[in-house]
GROMACS .gro file of N, CA and C in nm:
model
  282
    1UNK      N    1   0.765   1.413   2.135
    1UNK     CA    2   0.839   1.290   2.052
    1UNK      C    3   0.969   1.331   2.036
    2UNK      N    4   1.047   1.274   2.171
    2UNK     CA    5   1.234   1.295   2.234
    2UNK      C    6   1.280   1.246   2.113
    3UNK      N    7   1.438   1.236   2.076
    3UNK     CA    8   1.440   1.165   2.001
    3UNK      C    9   1.622   1.076   2.082
    4UNK      N   10   1.682   0.999   2.053
    4UNK     CA   11   1.724   0.979   2.139
    4UNK      C   12   1.840   1.086   2.172
    5UNK      N   13   1.917   1.135   2.081
    5UNK     CA   14   1.947   1.272   2.160
    5UNK      C   15   1.900   1.311   2.224
    6UNK      N   16   1.791   1.347   2.312
    6UNK     CA   17   1.726   1.390   2.359
    6UNK      C   18   1.642   1.555   2.355
    7UNK      N   19   1.639   1.584   2.215
    7UNK     CA   20   1.563   1.639   2.216
    7UNK      C   21   1.411   1.608   2.158
    8UNK      N   22   1.348   1.712   2.258
    8UNK     CA   23   1.173   1.657   2.254
    8UNK      C   24   1.133   1.765   2.091
    9UNK      N   25   1.048   1.713   2.006
    9UNK     CA   26   1.042   1.740   1.916
    9UNK      C   27   0.870   1.765   1.912
   10UNK      N   28   0.916   1.890   1.854
   10UNK     CA   29   0.686   1.897   1.822
   10UNK      C   30   0.656   2.022   1.722
   11UNK      N   31   0.497   1.814   1.664
   11UNK     CA   32   0.494   1.873   1.525
   11UNK      C   33   0.429   2.013   1.543
   12UNK      N   34   0.312   2.118   1.423
   12UNK     CA   35   0.273   2.274   1.397
   12UNK      C   36   0.187   2.182   1.479
   13UNK      N   37   0.077   2.136   1.488
   13UNK     CA   38   0.023   2.133   1.545
   13UNK      C   39  -0.019   2.111   1.716
   14UNK      N   40  -0.009   2.072   1.722
   14UNK     CA   41   0.057   2.130   1.873
   14UNK      C   42   0.144   2.238   1.927
   15UNK      N   43   0.246   2.259   1.850
   15UNK     CA   44   0.312   2.394   1.893
   15UNK      C   45   0.203   2.466   1.872
   16UNK      N   46   0.088   2.496   1.801
   16UNK     CA   47  -0.027   2.629   1.768
   16UNK      C   48  -0.075   2.603   1.931
   17UNK      N   49  -0.128   2.480   1.919
   17UNK     CA   50  -0.227   2.431   2.032
   17UNK      C   51  -0.157   2.516   2.159
   18UNK      N   52   0.025   2.495   2.174
   18UNK     CA   53   0.039   2.505   2.380
   18UNK      C   54   0.104   2.715   2.344
   19UNK      N   55   0.076   2.811   2.209
   19UNK     CA   56   0.123   2.886   2.151
   19UNK      C   57  -0.016   2.971   2.156
   20UNK      N   58  -0.136   2.891   2.146
   20UNK     CA   59  -0.330   2.979   2.174
   20UNK      C   60  -0.344   3.014   2.012
   21UNK      N   61  -0.234   2.973   1.928
   21UNK     CA   62  -0.241   3.035   1.847
   21UNK      C   63  -0.270   2.965   1.725
   22UNK      N   64  -0.338   2.972   1.567
   22UNK     CA   65  -0.404   2.897   1.441
   22UNK      C   66  -0.278   2.918   1.440
   23UNK      N   67  -0.263   2.748   1.290
   23UNK     CA   68  -0.170   2.768   1.213
   23UNK      C   69  -0.105   2.826   1.138
   24UNK      N   70  -0.151   2.859   1.103
   24UNK     CA   71  -0.205   2.984   0.976
   24UNK      C   72  -0.121   3.079   1.073
   25UNK      N   73  -0.070   3.096   1.175
   25UNK     CA   74  -0.020   3.238   1.323
   25UNK      C   75   0.079   3.163   1.341
   26UNK      N   76   0.117   3.041   1.377
   26UNK     CA   77   0.195   2.952   1.377
   26UNK      C   78   0.351   2.968   1.245
   27UNK      N   79   0.282   2.914   1.111
   27UNK     CA   80   0.348   2.941   0.988
   27UNK      C   81   0.414   3.069   0.947
   28UNK      N   82   0.281   3.146   1.034
   28UNK     CA   83   0.397   3.286   1.004
   28UNK      C   84   0.489   3.348   1.074
   29UNK      N   85   0.515   3.306   1.209
   29UNK     CA   86   0.643   3.324   1.244
   29UNK      C   87   0.683   3.233   1.208
   30UNK      N   88   0.711   3.120   1.210
   30UNK     CA   89   0.872   3.071   1.087
   30UNK      C   90   0.887   3.143   1.006
   31UNK      N   91   0.763   3.194   0.944
   31UNK     CA   92   0.805   3.205   0.779
   31UNK      C   93   0.888   3.326   0.779
   32UNK      N   94   0.851   3.431   0.917
   32UNK     CA   95   0.895   3.583   0.943
   32UNK      C   96   1.036   3.547   0.993
   33UNK      N   97   1.081   3.379   1.055
   33UNK     CA   98   1.217   3.447   1.142
   33UNK      C   99   1.196   3.418   1.296
   34UNK      N  100   1.057   3.442   1.311
   34UNK     CA  101   1.061   3.485   1.447
   34UNK      C  102   1.093   3.394   1.522
   35UNK      N  103   0.972   3.249   1.504
   35UNK     CA  104   1.038   3.116   1.563
   35UNK      C  105   1.087   2.967   1.448
   36UNK      N  106   1.215   2.936   1.491
   36UNK     CA  107   1.347   2.856   1.439
   36UNK      C  108   1.248   2.679   1.394
   37UNK      N  109   1.230   2.607   1.339
   37UNK     CA  110   1.113   2.533   1.251
   37UNK      C  111   1.274   2.466   1.145
   38UNK      N  112   1.260   2.325   1.192
   38UNK     CA  113   1.255   2.241   1.094
   38UNK      C  114   1.202   2.121   1.009
   39UNK      N  115   1.304   2.111   0.889
   39UNK     CA  116   1.148   2.061   0.794
   39UNK      C  117   1.253   1.916   0.698
   40UNK      N  118   1.215   1.762   0.791
   40UNK     CA  119   1.251   1.636   0.761
   40UNK      C  120   1.115   1.617   0.648
   41UNK      N  121   1.141   1.579   0.524
   41UNK     CA  122   1.089   1.540   0.405
   41UNK      C  123   0.957   1.613   0.378
   42UNK      N  124   0.810   1.614   0.443
   42UNK     CA  125   0.719   1.666   0.393
   42UNK      C  126   0.702   1.697   0.557
   43UNK      N  127   0.732   1.662   0.642
   43UNK     CA  128   0.756   1.750   0.767
   43UNK      C  129   0.769   1.869   0.860
   44UNK      N  130   0.695   1.932   0.885
   44UNK     CA  131   0.806   1.978   1.027
   44UNK      C  132   0.775   1.954   1.102
   45UNK      N  133   0.883   2.003   1.234
   45UNK     CA  134   0.905   2.021   1.377
   45UNK      C  135   0.975   2.138   1.378
   46UNK      N  136   0.967   2.153   1.536
   46UNK     CA  137   1.024   2.258   1.663
   46UNK      C  138   1.052   2.218   1.726
   47UNK      N  139   1.169   2.248   1.837
   47UNK     CA  140   1.195   2.188   1.913
   47UNK      C  141   1.171   2.294   2.006
   48UNK      N  142   1.099   2.145   2.142
   48UNK     CA  143   1.024   2.223   2.268
   48UNK      C  144   1.116   2.391   2.350
   49UNK      N  145   1.256   2.285   2.332
   49UNK     CA  146   1.281   2.397   2.400
   49UNK      C  147   1.325   2.564   2.361
   50UNK      N  148   1.340   2.584   2.188
   50UNK     CA  149   1.299   2.700   2.127
   50UNK      C  150   1.141   2.762   2.077
   51UNK      N  151   1.043   2.647   2.190
   51UNK     CA  152   0.902   2.710   2.174
   51UNK      C  153   0.922   2.783   2.275
   52UNK      N  154   0.987   2.720   2.399
   52UNK     CA  155   0.970   2.751   2.507
   52UNK      C  156   1.053   2.926   2.507
   53UNK      N  157   1.176   2.924   2.451
   53UNK     CA  158   1.242   3.012   2.429
   53UNK      C  159   1.116   3.146   2.395
   54UNK      N  160   1.070   3.133   2.269
   54UNK     CA  161   1.009   3.251   2.186
   54UNK      C  162   0.937   3.279   2.301
   55UNK      N  163   0.821   3.125   2.373
   55UNK     CA  164   0.693   3.158   2.443
   55UNK      C  165   0.825   3.327   2.594
   56UNK      N  166   0.882   3.327   2.655
   56UNK     CA  167   1.015   3.359   2.722
   56UNK      C  168   0.997   3.501   2.672
   57UNK      N  169   1.027   3.491   2.524
   57UNK     CA  170   1.053   3.575   2.451
   57UNK      C  171   0.915   3.668   2.400
   58UNK      N  172   0.861   3.660   2.389
   58UNK     CA  173   0.740   3.675   2.415
   58UNK      C  174   0.653   3.808   2.567
   59UNK      N  175   0.721   3.788   2.635
   59UNK     CA  176   0.675   3.872   2.782
   59UNK      C  177   0.647   3.961   2.761
   60UNK      N  178   0.531   3.999   2.765
   60UNK     CA  179   0.505   4.148   2.790
   60UNK      C  180   0.667   4.231   2.920
   61UNK      N  181   0.718   4.365   2.897
   61UNK     CA  182   0.750   4.419   3.075
   61UNK      C  183   0.611   4.521   3.079
   62UNK      N  184   0.679   4.486   3.275
   62UNK     CA  185   0.555   4.634   3.271
   62UNK      C  186   0.592   4.696   3.234
   63UNK      N  187   0.494   4.818   3.196
   63UNK     CA  188   0.534   4.981   3.187
   63UNK      C  189   0.503   4.932   2.987
   64UNK      N  190   0.470   4.865   2.929
   64UNK     CA  191   0.461   4.895   2.801
   64UNK      C  192   0.363   4.859   2.724
   65UNK      N  193   0.283   4.828   2.773
   65UNK     CA  194   0.086   4.860   2.751
   65UNK      C  195   0.014   4.969   2.739
   66UNK      N  196   0.078   5.064   2.764
   66UNK     CA  197   0.073   5.210   2.786
   66UNK      C  198   0.095   5.254   2.593
   67UNK      N  199  -0.013   5.305   2.531
   67UNK     CA  200  -0.020   5.281   2.387
   67UNK      C  201  -0.088   5.437   2.348
   68UNK      N  202  -0.024   5.496   2.187
   68UNK     CA  203  -0.044   5.636   2.154
   68UNK      C  204  -0.159   5.593   2.104
   69UNK      N  205  -0.347   5.694   2.163
   69UNK     CA  206  -0.414   5.657   2.146
   69UNK      C  207  -0.442   5.673   1.992
   70UNK      N  208  -0.314   5.776   1.928
   70UNK     CA  209  -0.385   5.860   1.819
   70UNK      C  210  -0.303   5.741   1.666
   71UNK      N  211  -0.240   5.603   1.731
   71UNK     CA  212  -0.155   5.536   1.647
   71UNK      C  213  -0.200   5.400   1.695
   72UNK      N  214  -0.301   5.384   1.764
   72UNK     CA  215  -0.280   5.284   1.807
   72UNK      C  216  -0.494   5.260   1.782
   73UNK      N  217  -0.508   5.400   1.755
   73UNK     CA  218  -0.673   5.404   1.648
   73UNK      C  219  -0.771   5.410   1.759
   74UNK      N  220  -0.718   5.483   1.857
   74UNK     CA  221  -0.831   5.483   1.970
   74UNK      C  222  -0.803   5.382   2.110
   75UNK      N  223  -0.886   5.412   2.108
   75UNK     CA  224  -0.922   5.305   2.264
   75UNK      C  225  -0.993   5.169   2.191
   76UNK      N  226  -1.088   5.217   2.100
   76UNK     CA  227  -1.204   5.129   2.017
   76UNK      C  228  -1.092   4.969   2.039
   77UNK      N  229  -1.010   4.985   1.927
   77UNK     CA  230  -0.940   4.904   1.863
   77UNK      C  231  -0.912   4.834   1.978
   78UNK      N  232  -0.865   4.883   2.062
   78UNK     CA  233  -0.744   4.815   2.216
   78UNK      C  234  -0.904   4.683   2.277
   79UNK      N  235  -1.030   4.844   2.322
   79UNK     CA  236  -1.091   4.703   2.332
   79UNK      C  237  -1.101   4.594   2.273
   80UNK      N  238  -1.113   4.594   2.070
   80UNK     CA  239  -1.168   4.465   2.035
   80UNK      C  240  -1.044   4.393   2.038
   81UNK      N  241  -0.869   4.422   2.083
   81UNK     CA  242  -0.796   4.308   2.051
   81UNK      C  243  -0.834   4.259   2.236
   82UNK      N  244  -0.847   4.385   2.333
   82UNK     CA  245  -0.837   4.316   2.443
   82UNK      C  246  -0.935   4.166   2.434
   83UNK      N  247  -1.067   4.200   2.385
   83UNK     CA  248  -1.154   4.117   2.404
   83UNK      C  249  -1.103   3.966   2.284
   84UNK      N  250  -1.104   3.971   2.165
   84UNK     CA  251  -1.039   3.914   2.071
   84UNK      C  252  -0.957   3.769   2.206
   85UNK      N  253  -0.816   3.828   2.235
   85UNK     CA  254  -0.724   3.762   2.333
   85UNK      C  255  -0.828   3.693   2.413
   86UNK      N  256  -0.925   3.773   2.503
   86UNK     CA  257  -1.069   3.661   2.597
   86UNK      C  258  -1.043   3.518   2.518
   87UNK      N  259  -1.111   3.582   2.394
   87UNK     CA  260  -1.149   3.415   2.258
   87UNK      C  261  -1.055   3.362   2.262
   88UNK      N  262  -0.934   3.371   2.188
   88UNK     CA  263  -0.815   3.312   2.221
   88UNK      C  264  -0.790   3.200   2.340
   89UNK      N  265  -0.800   3.273   2.506
   89UNK     CA  266  -0.780   3.191   2.628
   89UNK      C  267  -0.900   3.134   2.669
   90UNK      N  268  -1.029   3.159   2.635
   90UNK     CA  269  -1.153   3.062   2.640
   90UNK      C  270  -1.175   2.928   2.550
   91UNK      N  271  -1.147   3.014   2.451
   91UNK     CA  272  -1.079   2.858   2.264
   91UNK      C  273  -1.039   2.742   2.339
   92UNK      N  274  -0.880   2.781   2.422
   92UNK     CA  275  -0.774   2.696   2.462
   92UNK      C  276  -0.811   2.634   2.547
   93UNK      N  277  -0.871   2.690   2.639
   93UNK     CA  278  -0.934   2.580   2.800
   93UNK      C  279  -1.012   2.511   2.714
   94UNK      N  280  -1.119   2.493   2.642
   94UNK     CA  281  -1.224   2.338   2.600
   94UNK      C  282  -1.117   2.338   2.488
   0.00000   0.00000   0.00000
């Protein structure tokens, strides 16, 4: 939804879909201050440009995925997280 001043506003459902997360996770990002949002009466909207910036800021730098298995809970937790990510990606494609 574009406004007269050129700002493209997204609703929470569209934003959650774009990010591939549940609305609950989106609200957590907003509540923790990771993603700016705006309330207009009872409606929450997000600026498309700020959502895109949030996505860019979430980029994983090369070489940073190496984890200390003693603090990460071993290889099992890493494998579980990987399959969970795959499930989310598959769900967003359908």
